[in-house]
Amino acid sequence: MAMPAFVLLLLPLISFALSSPVQDPELVVQQVHRSINASRRNLGFLSCGTGNPIDDCWRCDPDWEKNRQRLADCAIGFGKHAIGGRDGQIYVVTDSDNDDPVNPKPGTLRCRLGYFHVVNNDYTHWEMYAIGGSAAPTINSQGNRFLAPNDRFNKEVTKHEDAPEDEWKNWNWRSEGDLLLNGAFFTATGAGASSSYARASSLGARPSSLVSSLTGGAGSLSCRKGKRC
């Protein structure tokens, strides 16, 4: 089963305190259009360009593996100056098992603590659950497709771990615009106020009906060290 992609938002309080609104949103939009047009003009049979300025920023560099956080510097638009995990350690997900979300082994991923925006992913035939958490994370699930396995005991998308129901029922977990198939169901919890998910939002979710086309090329890149990716 293909590894699901997550958009993880672990935003420290200080980043919100120091953030400031964009002075001229229209100017930012114009800069994005110029970047996209410039990348498209460079497309050609022998070009490594894709037409996506963010991808072209790092994939055309043969030494991409020497600075894997460079992607954070390639951002355009309203996220251009966000540092995200640029200065942090690289965490490589190599194992899709979710057998111990409380004390996860290296190489696995779930949602233990923090803010998570799960958007436009395709989850199919999970073994236990698709999304789990154990330390009161905020989970905002939007525009995903959840195809449950045939096992009638594993239809639930969510798994609240390491807490009694009277505690996890207050965790902010919501499903918005998700497509639930083959009996899949999402247990939403928490107050449900839109403001509580402000930190668990990263981009506008596309309709779940588009997930197939959005994830058609998903998966690991066939990149080799010393060559353009």
mmCIF file with all atom_site columns, C-alpha atoms in Angstrom:
data_model
loop_
_atom_site.group_PDB
_atom_site.id
_atom_site.type_symbol
_atom_site.label_atom_id
_atom_site.label_alt_id
_atom_site.label_comp_id
_atom_site.label_asym_id
_atom_site.label_entity_id
_atom_site.label_seq_id
_atom_site.pdbx_PDB_ins_code
_atom_site.Cartn_x
_atom_site.Cartn_y
_atom_site.Cartn_z
_atom_site.occupancy
_atom_site.B_iso_or_equiv
_atom_site.pdbx_formal_charge
_atom_site.auth_seq_id
_atom_site.auth_comp_id
_atom_site.auth_asym_id
_atom_site.auth_atom_id
_atom_site.pdbx_PDB_model_num
ATOM 1   C CA . MET A 1 1   ? 0.000   0.000  0.000   1.00 0.00 ? 1   MET A CA 1
ATOM 2   C CA . ALA A 1 2   ? 1.377   3.402  -0.897  1.00 0.00 ? 2   ALA A CA 1
ATOM 3   C CA . MET A 1 3   ? 2.514   5.553  1.984   1.00 0.00 ? 3   MET A CA 1
ATOM 4   C CA . PRO A 1 4   ? 0.037   8.381  2.649   1.00 0.00 ? 4   PRO A CA 1
ATOM 5   C CA . ALA A 1 5   ? 1.306   11.910 2.470   1.00 0.00 ? 5   ALA A CA 1
ATOM 6   C CA . PHE A 1 6   ? 0.799   14.232 5.363   1.00 0.00 ? 6   PHE A CA 1
ATOM 7   C CA . VAL A 1 7   ? 0.922   17.934 5.684   1.00 0.00 ? 7   VAL A CA 1
ATOM 8   C CA . LEU A 1 8   ? 2.274   18.435 9.178   1.00 0.00 ? 8   LEU A CA 1
ATOM 9   C CA . LEU A 1 9   ? 1.936   21.747 10.952  1.00 0.00 ? 9   LEU A CA 1
ATOM 10  C CA . LEU A 1 10  ? 3.970   21.975 14.144  1.00 0.00 ? 10  LEU A CA 1
ATOM 11  C CA . LEU A 1 11  ? 3.899   25.707 14.638  1.00 0.00 ? 11  LEU A CA 1
ATOM 12  C CA . PRO A 1 12  ? 5.468   27.213 17.771  1.00 0.00 ? 12  PRO A CA 1
ATOM 13  C CA . LEU A 1 13  ? 3.572   29.981 19.500  1.00 0.00 ? 13  LEU A CA 1
ATOM 14  C CA . ILE A 1 14  ? 6.339   32.464 18.842  1.00 0.00 ? 14  ILE A CA 1
ATOM 15  C CA . SER A 1 15  ? 5.838   32.206 15.091  1.00 0.00 ? 15  SER A CA 1
ATOM 16  C CA . PHE A 1 16  ? 2.287   33.453 15.502  1.00 0.00 ? 16  PHE A CA 1
ATOM 17  C CA . ALA A 1 17  ? 3.326   36.245 17.809  1.00 0.00 ? 17  ALA A CA 1
ATOM 18  C CA . LEU A 1 18  ? 5.885   37.562 15.333  1.00 0.00 ? 18  LEU A CA 1
ATOM 19  C CA . SER A 1 19  ? 3.883   37.026 12.156  1.00 0.00 ? 19  SER A CA 1
ATOM 20  C CA . SER A 1 20  ? 2.486   39.980 10.243  1.00 0.00 ? 20  SER A CA 1
ATOM 21  C CA . PRO A 1 21  ? -0.125  40.186 7.479   1.00 0.00 ? 21  PRO A CA 1
ATOM 22  C CA . VAL A 1 22  ? 0.882   40.679 3.868   1.00 0.00 ? 22  VAL A CA 1
ATOM 23  C CA . GLN A 1 23  ? 0.675   44.363 2.960   1.00 0.00 ? 23  GLN A CA 1
ATOM 24  C CA . ASP A 1 24  ? -0.248  43.859 -0.699  1.00 0.00 ? 24  ASP A CA 1
ATOM 25  C CA . PRO A 1 25  ? -1.830  40.434 -1.409  1.00 0.00 ? 25  PRO A CA 1
ATOM 26  C CA . GLU A 1 26  ? -2.393  41.286 -5.071  1.00 0.00 ? 26  GLU A CA 1
ATOM 27  C CA . LEU A 1 27  ? 1.334   41.896 -5.553  1.00 0.00 ? 27  LEU A CA 1
ATOM 28  C CA . VAL A 1 28  ? 2.083   38.445 -4.111  1.00 0.00 ? 28  VAL A CA 1
ATOM 29  C CA . VAL A 1 29  ? -0.345  36.859 -6.564  1.00 0.00 ? 29  VAL A CA 1
ATOM 30  C CA . GLN A 1 30  ? 1.316   38.663 -9.468  1.00 0.00 ? 30  GLN A CA 1
ATOM 31  C CA . GLN A 1 31  ? 4.742   37.416 -8.350  1.00 0.00 ? 31  GLN A CA 1
ATOM 32  C CA . VAL A 1 32  ? 3.434   33.839 -8.285  1.00 0.00 ? 32  VAL A CA 1
ATOM 33  C CA . HIS A 1 33  ? 2.106   34.144 -11.832 1.00 0.00 ? 33  HIS A CA 1
ATOM 34  C CA . ARG A 1 34  ? 5.434   35.554 -13.026 1.00 0.00 ? 34  ARG A CA 1
ATOM 35  C CA . SER A 1 35  ? 7.336   32.659 -11.435 1.00 0.00 ? 35  SER A CA 1
ATOM 36  C CA . ILE A 1 36  ? 5.051   30.085 -13.026 1.00 0.00 ? 36  ILE A CA 1
ATOM 37  C CA . ASN A 1 37  ? 5.252   31.710 -16.452 1.00 0.00 ? 37  ASN A CA 1
ATOM 38  C CA . ALA A 1 38  ? 9.053   31.894 -16.246 1.00 0.00 ? 38  ALA A CA 1
ATOM 39  C CA . SER A 1 39  ? 9.280   28.170 -15.444 1.00 0.00 ? 39  SER A CA 1
ATOM 40  C CA . ARG A 1 40  ? 6.958   27.269 -18.302 1.00 0.00 ? 40  ARG A CA 1
ATOM 41  C CA . ARG A 1 41  ? 9.006   29.294 -20.764 1.00 0.00 ? 41  ARG A CA 1
ATOM 42  C CA . ASN A 1 42  ? 12.035  27.172 -19.870 1.00 0.00 ? 42  ASN A CA 1
ATOM 43  C CA . LEU A 1 43  ? 10.305  23.884 -20.723 1.00 0.00 ? 43  LEU A CA 1
ATOM 44  C CA . GLY A 1 44  ? 11.923  21.849 -23.477 1.00 0.00 ? 44  GLY A CA 1
ATOM 45  C CA . PHE A 1 45  ? 12.743  18.306 -24.576 1.00 0.00 ? 45  PHE A CA 1
ATOM 46  C CA . LEU A 1 46  ? 16.188  18.359 -22.952 1.00 0.00 ? 46  LEU A CA 1
ATOM 47  C CA . SER A 1 47  ? 15.166  20.564 -20.036 1.00 0.00 ? 47  SER A CA 1
ATOM 48  C CA . CYS A 1 48  ? 14.835  19.260 -16.483 1.00 0.00 ? 48  CYS A CA 1
ATOM 49  C CA . GLY A 1 49  ? 12.091  21.802 -15.913 1.00 0.00 ? 49  GLY A CA 1
ATOM 50  C CA . THR A 1 50  ? 8.556   20.762 -15.021 1.00 0.00 ? 50  THR A CA 1
ATOM 51  C CA . GLY A 1 51  ? 6.786   24.090 -15.271 1.00 0.00 ? 51  GLY A CA 1
ATOM 52  C CA . ASN A 1 52  ? 6.430   24.129 -11.487 1.00 0.00 ? 52  ASN A CA 1
ATOM 53  C CA . PRO A 1 53  ? 8.801   26.842 -10.149 1.00 0.00 ? 53  PRO A CA 1
ATOM 54  C CA . ILE A 1 54  ? 9.053   25.202 -6.727  1.00 0.00 ? 54  ILE A CA 1
ATOM 55  C CA . ASP A 1 55  ? 10.124  21.836 -8.163  1.00 0.00 ? 55  ASP A CA 1
ATOM 56  C CA . ASP A 1 56  ? 12.418  23.429 -10.735 1.00 0.00 ? 56  ASP A CA 1
ATOM 57  C CA . CYS A 1 57  ? 14.158  25.374 -7.968  1.00 0.00 ? 57  CYS A CA 1
ATOM 58  C CA . TRP A 1 58  ? 15.733  22.246 -6.486  1.00 0.00 ? 58  TRP A CA 1
ATOM 59  C CA . ARG A 1 59  ? 15.227  19.308 -8.871  1.00 0.00 ? 59  ARG A CA 1
ATOM 60  C CA . CYS A 1 60  ? 17.444  20.825 -11.548 1.00 0.00 ? 60  CYS A CA 1
ATOM 61  C CA . ASP A 1 61  ? 20.388  20.974 -9.133  1.00 0.00 ? 61  ASP A CA 1
ATOM 62  C CA . PRO A 1 62  ? 22.636  17.861 -9.509  1.00 0.00 ? 62  PRO A CA 1
ATOM 63  C CA . ASP A 1 63  ? 23.785  18.362 -5.904  1.00 0.00 ? 63  ASP A CA 1
ATOM 64  C CA . TRP A 1 64  ? 20.257  18.387 -4.479  1.00 0.00 ? 64  TRP A CA 1
ATOM 65  C CA . GLU A 1 65  ? 21.085  15.717 -1.891  1.00 0.00 ? 65  GLU A CA 1
ATOM 66  C CA . LYS A 1 66  ? 23.621  17.998 -0.176  1.00 0.00 ? 66  LYS A CA 1
ATOM 67  C CA . ASN A 1 67  ? 20.944  20.462 0.877   1.00 0.00 ? 67  ASN A CA 1
ATOM 68  C CA . ARG A 1 68  ? 17.598  18.713 1.212   1.00 0.00 ? 68  ARG A CA 1
ATOM 69  C CA . GLN A 1 69  ? 16.080  21.597 3.128   1.00 0.00 ? 69  GLN A CA 1
ATOM 70  C CA . ARG A 1 70  ? 16.523  23.802 0.078   1.00 0.00 ? 70  ARG A CA 1
ATOM 71  C CA . LEU A 1 71  ? 12.905  23.141 -0.780  1.00 0.00 ? 71  LEU A CA 1
ATOM 72  C CA . ALA A 1 72  ? 11.949  25.488 2.081   1.00 0.00 ? 72  ALA A CA 1
ATOM 73  C CA . ASP A 1 73  ? 13.831  28.291 0.292   1.00 0.00 ? 73  ASP A CA 1
ATOM 74  C CA . CYS A 1 74  ? 12.052  27.556 -2.989  1.00 0.00 ? 74  CYS A CA 1
ATOM 75  C CA . ALA A 1 75  ? 8.629   28.571 -1.746  1.00 0.00 ? 75  ALA A CA 1
ATOM 76  C CA . ILE A 1 76  ? 6.665   31.252 -3.576  1.00 0.00 ? 76  ILE A CA 1
ATOM 77  C CA . GLY A 1 77  ? 3.514   33.172 -2.794  1.00 0.00 ? 77  GLY A CA 1
ATOM 78  C CA . PHE A 1 78  ? 2.280   33.777 0.727   1.00 0.00 ? 78  PHE A CA 1
ATOM 79  C CA . GLY A 1 79  ? 4.554   31.080 2.169   1.00 0.00 ? 79  GLY A CA 1
ATOM 80  C CA . LYS A 1 80  ? 7.726   32.493 0.611   1.00 0.00 ? 80  LYS A CA 1
ATOM 81  C CA . HIS A 1 81  ? 9.275   33.598 3.903   1.00 0.00 ? 81  HIS A CA 1
ATOM 82  C CA . ALA A 1 82  ? 8.115   30.661 6.028   1.00 0.00 ? 82  ALA A CA 1
ATOM 83  C CA . ILE A 1 83  ? 11.013  28.706 7.495   1.00 0.00 ? 83  ILE A CA 1
ATOM 84  C CA . GLY A 1 84  ? 8.982   25.640 8.542   1.00 0.00 ? 84  GLY A CA 1
ATOM 85  C CA . GLY A 1 85  ? 11.382  22.761 9.188   1.00 0.00 ? 85  GLY A CA 1
ATOM 86  C CA . ARG A 1 86  ? 14.223  24.270 7.168   1.00 0.00 ? 86  ARG A CA 1
ATOM 87  C CA . ASP A 1 87  ? 16.587  24.415 10.141  1.00 0.00 ? 87  ASP A CA 1
ATOM 88  C CA . GLY A 1 88  ? 15.444  21.186 11.763  1.00 0.00 ? 88  GLY A CA 1
ATOM 89  C CA . GLN A 1 89  ? 16.442  17.574 11.442  1.00 0.00 ? 89  GLN A CA 1
ATOM 90  C CA . ILE A 1 90  ? 15.298  15.379 8.543   1.00 0.00 ? 90  ILE A CA 1
ATOM 91  C CA . TYR A 1 91  ? 12.897  12.614 9.514   1.00 0.00 ? 91  TYR A CA 1
ATOM 92  C CA . VAL A 1 92  ? 12.634  9.807  6.980   1.00 0.00 ? 92  VAL A CA 1
ATOM 93  C CA . VAL A 1 93  ? 9.463   7.692  6.924   1.00 0.00 ? 93  VAL A CA 1
ATOM 94  C CA . THR A 1 94  ? 10.313  4.125  5.885   1.00 0.00 ? 94  THR A CA 1
ATOM 95  C CA . ASP A 1 95  ? 7.682   2.023  7.658   1.00 0.00 ? 95  ASP A CA 1
ATOM 96  C CA . SER A 1 96  ? 3.881   2.155  7.271   1.00 0.00 ? 96  SER A CA 1
ATOM 97  C CA . ASP A 1 97  ? 3.178   0.137  10.436  1.00 0.00 ? 97  ASP A CA 1
ATOM 98  C CA . ASN A 1 98  ? 1.133   1.881  13.135  1.00 0.00 ? 98  ASN A CA 1
ATOM 99  C CA . ASP A 1 99  ? 1.388   -0.655 15.931  1.00 0.00 ? 99  ASP A CA 1
ATOM 100 C CA . ASP A 1 100 ? 2.558   1.693  18.703  1.00 0.00 ? 100 ASP A CA 1
ATOM 101 C CA . PRO A 1 101 ? 1.524   5.348  18.312  1.00 0.00 ? 101 PRO A CA 1
ATOM 102 C CA . VAL A 1 102 ? 2.376   6.098  21.949  1.00 0.00 ? 102 VAL A CA 1
ATOM 103 C CA . ASN A 1 103 ? 6.038   5.131  21.537  1.00 0.00 ? 103 ASN A CA 1
ATOM 104 C CA . PRO A 1 104 ? 6.527   5.017  17.753  1.00 0.00 ? 104 PRO A CA 1
ATOM 105 C CA . LYS A 1 105 ? 9.574   3.268  16.415  1.00 0.00 ? 105 LYS A CA 1
ATOM 106 C CA . PRO A 1 106 ? 11.899  5.254  14.115  1.00 0.00 ? 106 PRO A CA 1
ATOM 107 C CA . GLY A 1 107 ? 10.718  5.404  10.539  1.00 0.00 ? 107 GLY A CA 1
ATOM 108 C CA . THR A 1 108 ? 6.984   5.410  11.307  1.00 0.00 ? 108 THR A CA 1
ATOM 109 C CA . LEU A 1 109 ? 4.568   8.357  11.168  1.00 0.00 ? 109 LEU A CA 1
ATOM 110 C CA . ARG A 1 110 ? 0.811   8.740  12.865  1.00 0.00 ? 110 ARG A CA 1
ATOM 111 C CA . CYS A 1 111 ? -0.293  12.248 14.732  1.00 0.00 ? 111 CYS A CA 1
ATOM 112 C CA . ARG A 1 112 ? 0.899   12.244 18.386  1.00 0.00 ? 112 ARG A CA 1
ATOM 113 C CA . LEU A 1 113 ? 1.063   15.907 19.349  1.00 0.00 ? 113 LEU A CA 1
ATOM 114 C CA . GLY A 1 114 ? 0.607   19.189 17.516  1.00 0.00 ? 114 GLY A CA 1
ATOM 115 C CA . TYR A 1 115 ? -1.437  20.456 14.578  1.00 0.00 ? 115 TYR A CA 1
ATOM 116 C CA . PHE A 1 116 ? -2.055  18.349 11.474  1.00 0.00 ? 116 PHE A CA 1
ATOM 117 C CA . HIS A 1 117 ? -3.708  19.197 8.176   1.00 0.00 ? 117 HIS A CA 1
ATOM 118 C CA . VAL A 1 118 ? -4.498  15.986 6.329   1.00 0.00 ? 118 VAL A CA 1
ATOM 119 C CA . VAL A 1 119 ? -5.554  17.135 2.884   1.00 0.00 ? 119 VAL A CA 1
ATOM 120 C CA . ASN A 1 120 ? -6.334  15.489 -0.478  1.00 0.00 ? 120 ASN A CA 1
ATOM 121 C CA . ASN A 1 121 ? -4.780  12.111 0.314   1.00 0.00 ? 121 ASN A CA 1
ATOM 122 C CA . ASP A 1 122 ? -5.930  8.698  -0.865  1.00 0.00 ? 122 ASP A CA 1
ATOM 123 C CA . TYR A 1 123 ? -6.188  6.129  1.931   1.00 0.00 ? 123 TYR A CA 1
ATOM 124 C CA . THR A 1 124 ? -6.989  2.585  0.886   1.00 0.00 ? 124 THR A CA 1
ATOM 125 C CA . HIS A 1 125 ? -7.302  -0.694 2.763   1.00 0.00 ? 125 HIS A CA 1
ATOM 126 C CA . TRP A 1 126 ? -5.578  0.258  6.021   1.00 0.00 ? 126 TRP A CA 1
ATOM 127 C CA . GLU A 1 127 ? -4.926  -2.550 8.493   1.00 0.00 ? 127 GLU A CA 1
ATOM 128 C CA . MET A 1 128 ? -5.967  -0.859 11.756  1.00 0.00 ? 128 MET A CA 1
ATOM 129 C CA . TYR A 1 129 ? -6.873  2.769  11.030  1.00 0.00 ? 129 TYR A CA 1
ATOM 130 C CA . ALA A 1 130 ? -5.905  5.591  8.688   1.00 0.00 ? 130 ALA A CA 1
ATOM 131 C CA . ILE A 1 131 ? -5.379  8.450  11.156  1.00 0.00 ? 131 ILE A CA 1
ATOM 132 C CA . GLY A 1 132 ? -4.423  8.059  14.804  1.00 0.00 ? 132 GLY A CA 1
ATOM 133 C CA . GLY A 1 133 ? -3.352  10.307 17.665  1.00 0.00 ? 133 GLY A CA 1
ATOM 134 C CA . SER A 1 134 ? -2.422  9.925  21.303  1.00 0.00 ? 134 SER A CA 1
ATOM 135 C CA . ALA A 1 135 ? -1.604  13.282 22.937  1.00 0.00 ? 135 ALA A CA 1
ATOM 136 C CA . ALA A 1 136 ? -4.538  15.557 22.098  1.00 0.00 ? 136 ALA A CA 1
ATOM 137 C CA . PRO A 1 137 ? -3.435  16.583 18.588  1.00 0.00 ? 137 PRO A CA 1
ATOM 138 C CA . THR A 1 138 ? -5.624  18.839 16.465  1.00 0.00 ? 138 THR A CA 1
ATOM 139 C CA . ILE A 1 139 ? -6.474  17.057 13.210  1.00 0.00 ? 139 ILE A CA 1
ATOM 140 C CA . ASN A 1 140 ? -8.114  18.783 10.279  1.00 0.00 ? 140 ASN A CA 1
ATOM 141 C CA . SER A 1 141 ? -9.051  16.229 7.602   1.00 0.00 ? 141 SER A CA 1
ATOM 142 C CA . GLN A 1 142 ? -10.220 17.797 4.338   1.00 0.00 ? 142 GLN A CA 1
ATOM 143 C CA . GLY A 1 143 ? -10.891 16.490 0.852   1.00 0.00 ? 143 GLY A CA 1
ATOM 144 C CA . ASN A 1 144 ? -9.448  13.010 1.416   1.00 0.00 ? 144 ASN A CA 1
ATOM 145 C CA . ARG A 1 145 ? -10.698 9.704  0.063   1.00 0.00 ? 145 ARG A CA 1
ATOM 146 C CA . PHE A 1 146 ? -10.972 6.885  2.594   1.00 0.00 ? 146 PHE A CA 1
ATOM 147 C CA . LEU A 1 147 ? -11.631 3.420  1.159   1.00 0.00 ? 147 LEU A CA 1
ATOM 148 C CA . ALA A 1 148 ? -12.080 1.047  4.075   1.00 0.00 ? 148 ALA A CA 1
ATOM 149 C CA . PRO A 1 149 ? -10.866 -2.571 4.025   1.00 0.00 ? 149 PRO A CA 1
ATOM 150 C CA . ASN A 1 150 ? -13.395 -5.370 3.718   1.00 0.00 ? 150 ASN A CA 1
ATOM 151 C CA . ASP A 1 151 ? -12.845 -6.418 7.341   1.00 0.00 ? 151 ASP A CA 1
ATOM 152 C CA . ARG A 1 152 ? -15.937 -5.120 9.139   1.00 0.00 ? 152 ARG A CA 1
ATOM 153 C CA . PHE A 1 153 ? -13.930 -4.527 12.322  1.00 0.00 ? 153 PHE A CA 1
ATOM 154 C CA . ASN A 1 154 ? -11.534 -2.056 10.675  1.00 0.00 ? 154 ASN A CA 1
ATOM 155 C CA . LYS A 1 155 ? -13.885 0.399  9.007   1.00 0.00 ? 155 LYS A CA 1
ATOM 156 C CA . GLU A 1 156 ? -13.112 3.331  11.316  1.00 0.00 ? 156 GLU A CA 1
ATOM 157 C CA . VAL A 1 157 ? -10.779 5.936  9.851   1.00 0.00 ? 157 VAL A CA 1
ATOM 158 C CA . THR A 1 158 ? -9.699  7.339  13.215  1.00 0.00 ? 158 THR A CA 1
ATOM 159 C CA . LYS A 1 159 ? -8.071  5.917  16.322  1.00 0.00 ? 159 LYS A CA 1
ATOM 160 C CA . HIS A 1 160 ? -7.873  7.843  19.593  1.00 0.00 ? 160 HIS A CA 1
ATOM 161 C CA . GLU A 1 161 ? -5.001  6.299  21.528  1.00 0.00 ? 161 GLU A CA 1
ATOM 162 C CA . ASP A 1 162 ? -3.750  6.250  25.116  1.00 0.00 ? 162 ASP A CA 1
ATOM 163 C CA . ALA A 1 163 ? -6.675  8.139  26.654  1.00 0.00 ? 163 ALA A CA 1
ATOM 164 C CA . PRO A 1 164 ? -10.150 7.333  28.025  1.00 0.00 ? 164 PRO A CA 1
ATOM 165 C CA . GLU A 1 165 ? -13.173 8.429  26.032  1.00 0.00 ? 165 GLU A CA 1
ATOM 166 C CA . ASP A 1 166 ? -14.084 11.228 28.446  1.00 0.00 ? 166 ASP A CA 1
ATOM 167 C CA . GLU A 1 167 ? -10.702 12.769 27.587  1.00 0.00 ? 167 GLU A CA 1
ATOM 168 C CA . TRP A 1 168 ? -10.323 12.139 23.841  1.00 0.00 ? 168 TRP A CA 1
ATOM 169 C CA . LYS A 1 169 ? -13.873 13.249 23.099  1.00 0.00 ? 169 LYS A CA 1
ATOM 170 C CA . ASN A 1 170 ? -12.578 16.797 23.667  1.00 0.00 ? 170 ASN A CA 1
ATOM 171 C CA . TRP A 1 171 ? -9.734  16.531 21.132  1.00 0.00 ? 171 TRP A CA 1
ATOM 172 C CA . ASN A 1 172 ? -10.327 18.655 18.049  1.00 0.00 ? 172 ASN A CA 1
ATOM 173 C CA . TRP A 1 173 ? -10.659 16.217 15.130  1.00 0.00 ? 173 TRP A CA 1
ATOM 174 C CA . ARG A 1 174 ? -12.886 16.991 12.174  1.00 0.00 ? 174 ARG A CA 1
ATOM 175 C CA . SER A 1 175 ? -13.681 15.664 8.730   1.00 0.00 ? 175 SER A CA 1
ATOM 176 C CA . GLU A 1 176 ? -14.710 18.154 6.064   1.00 0.00 ? 176 GLU A CA 1
ATOM 177 C CA . GLY A 1 177 ? -15.443 17.191 2.471   1.00 0.00 ? 177 GLY A CA 1
ATOM 178 C CA . ASP A 1 178 ? -13.927 13.715 2.863   1.00 0.00 ? 178 ASP A CA 1
ATOM 179 C CA . LEU A 1 179 ? -15.172 10.832 0.699   1.00 0.00 ? 179 LEU A CA 1
ATOM 180 C CA . LEU A 1 180 ? -15.915 7.773  2.853   1.00 0.00 ? 180 LEU A CA 1
ATOM 181 C CA . LEU A 1 181 ? -16.236 4.508  0.916   1.00 0.00 ? 181 LEU A CA 1
ATOM 182 C CA . ASN A 1 182 ? -16.937 0.835  1.655   1.00 0.00 ? 182 ASN A CA 1
ATOM 183 C CA . GLY A 1 183 ? -18.352 1.587  5.105   1.00 0.00 ? 183 GLY A CA 1
ATOM 184 C CA . ALA A 1 184 ? -15.538 3.873  6.252   1.00 0.00 ? 184 ALA A CA 1
ATOM 185 C CA . PHE A 1 185 ? -16.467 6.271  9.060   1.00 0.00 ? 185 PHE A CA 1
ATOM 186 C CA . PHE A 1 186 ? -14.678 9.167  10.771  1.00 0.00 ? 186 PHE A CA 1
ATOM 187 C CA . THR A 1 187 ? -15.208 9.794  14.490  1.00 0.00 ? 187 THR A CA 1
ATOM 188 C CA . ALA A 1 188 ? -15.198 13.568 14.853  1.00 0.00 ? 188 ALA A CA 1
ATOM 189 C CA . THR A 1 189 ? -14.533 14.992 18.309  1.00 0.00 ? 189 THR A CA 1
ATOM 190 C CA . GLY A 1 190 ? -14.024 18.317 20.034  1.00 0.00 ? 190 GLY A CA 1
ATOM 191 C CA . ALA A 1 191 ? -15.842 21.613 20.014  1.00 0.00 ? 191 ALA A CA 1
ATOM 192 C CA . GLY A 1 192 ? -15.929 21.841 16.230  1.00 0.00 ? 192 GLY A CA 1
ATOM 193 C CA . ALA A 1 193 ? -15.370 25.611 16.108  1.00 0.00 ? 193 ALA A CA 1
ATOM 194 C CA . SER A 1 194 ? -13.642 26.741 12.919  1.00 0.00 ? 194 SER A CA 1
ATOM 195 C CA . SER A 1 195 ? -11.229 28.950 14.860  1.00 0.00 ? 195 SER A CA 1
ATOM 196 C CA . SER A 1 196 ? -9.803  25.923 16.662  1.00 0.00 ? 196 SER A CA 1
ATOM 197 C CA . TYR A 1 197 ? -8.410  24.629 13.358  1.00 0.00 ? 197 TYR A CA 1
ATOM 198 C CA . ALA A 1 198 ? -6.602  27.820 12.329  1.00 0.00 ? 198 ALA A CA 1
ATOM 199 C CA . ARG A 1 199 ? -3.201  26.303 13.082  1.00 0.00 ? 199 ARG A CA 1
ATOM 200 C CA . ALA A 1 200 ? -4.135  23.036 11.381  1.00 0.00 ? 200 ALA A CA 1
ATOM 201 C CA . SER A 1 201 ? -4.611  24.591 7.967   1.00 0.00 ? 201 SER A CA 1
ATOM 202 C CA . SER A 1 202 ? -1.980  24.946 5.276   1.00 0.00 ? 202 SER A CA 1
ATOM 203 C CA . LEU A 1 203 ? -3.684  25.196 1.892   1.00 0.00 ? 203 LEU A CA 1
ATOM 204 C CA . GLY A 1 204 ? -7.106  25.149 0.294   1.00 0.00 ? 204 GLY A CA 1
ATOM 205 C CA . ALA A 1 205 ? -8.450  21.618 -0.052  1.00 0.00 ? 205 ALA A CA 1
ATOM 206 C CA . ARG A 1 206 ? -9.623  20.481 -3.486  1.00 0.00 ? 206 ARG A CA 1
ATOM 207 C CA . PRO A 1 207 ? -12.802 18.377 -3.784  1.00 0.00 ? 207 PRO A CA 1
ATOM 208 C CA . SER A 1 208 ? -12.344 14.741 -2.808  1.00 0.00 ? 208 SER A CA 1
ATOM 209 C CA . SER A 1 209 ? -13.627 13.744 -6.255  1.00 0.00 ? 209 SER A CA 1
ATOM 210 C CA . LEU A 1 210 ? -10.310 14.989 -7.656  1.00 0.00 ? 210 LEU A CA 1
ATOM 211 C CA . VAL A 1 211 ? -8.113  12.846 -5.380  1.00 0.00 ? 211 VAL A CA 1
ATOM 212 C CA . SER A 1 212 ? -7.453  10.243 -8.097  1.00 0.00 ? 212 SER A CA 1
ATOM 213 C CA . SER A 1 213 ? -5.991  12.816 -10.461 1.00 0.00 ? 213 SER A CA 1
ATOM 214 C CA . LEU A 1 214 ? -4.201  14.696 -7.682  1.00 0.00 ? 214 LEU A CA 1
ATOM 215 C CA . THR A 1 215 ? -2.423  11.584 -6.377  1.00 0.00 ? 215 THR A CA 1
ATOM 216 C CA . GLY A 1 216 ? -1.937  9.798  -9.698  1.00 0.00 ? 216 GLY A CA 1
ATOM 217 C CA . GLY A 1 217 ? 1.770   10.612 -9.743  1.00 0.00 ? 217 GLY A CA 1
ATOM 218 C CA . ALA A 1 218 ? 2.316   10.323 -5.993  1.00 0.00 ? 218 ALA A CA 1
ATOM 219 C CA . GLY A 1 219 ? 5.126   8.199  -4.615  1.00 0.00 ? 219 GLY A CA 1
ATOM 220 C CA . SER A 1 220 ? 8.862   8.301  -4.209  1.00 0.00 ? 220 SER A CA 1
ATOM 221 C CA . LEU A 1 221 ? 10.949  10.165 -6.776  1.00 0.00 ? 221 LEU A CA 1
ATOM 222 C CA . SER A 1 222 ? 13.489  8.210  -8.812  1.00 0.00 ? 222 SER A CA 1
ATOM 223 C CA . CYS A 1 223 ? 16.344  10.534 -7.899  1.00 0.00 ? 223 CYS A CA 1
ATOM 224 C CA . ARG A 1 224 ? 20.033  9.602  -7.860  1.00 0.00 ? 224 ARG A CA 1
ATOM 225 C CA . LYS A 1 225 ? 22.815  11.417 -6.119  1.00 0.00 ? 225 LYS A CA 1
ATOM 226 C CA . GLY A 1 226 ? 24.945  13.500 -8.431  1.00 0.00 ? 226 GLY A CA 1
ATOM 227 C CA . LYS A 1 227 ? 22.201  13.813 -11.046 1.00 0.00 ? 227 LYS A CA 1
ATOM 228 C CA . ARG A 1 228 ? 19.298  16.120 -11.595 1.00 0.00 ? 228 ARG A CA 1
ATOM 229 C CA . CYS A 1 229 ? 16.183  14.760 -9.952  1.00 0.00 ? 229 CYS A CA 1
#
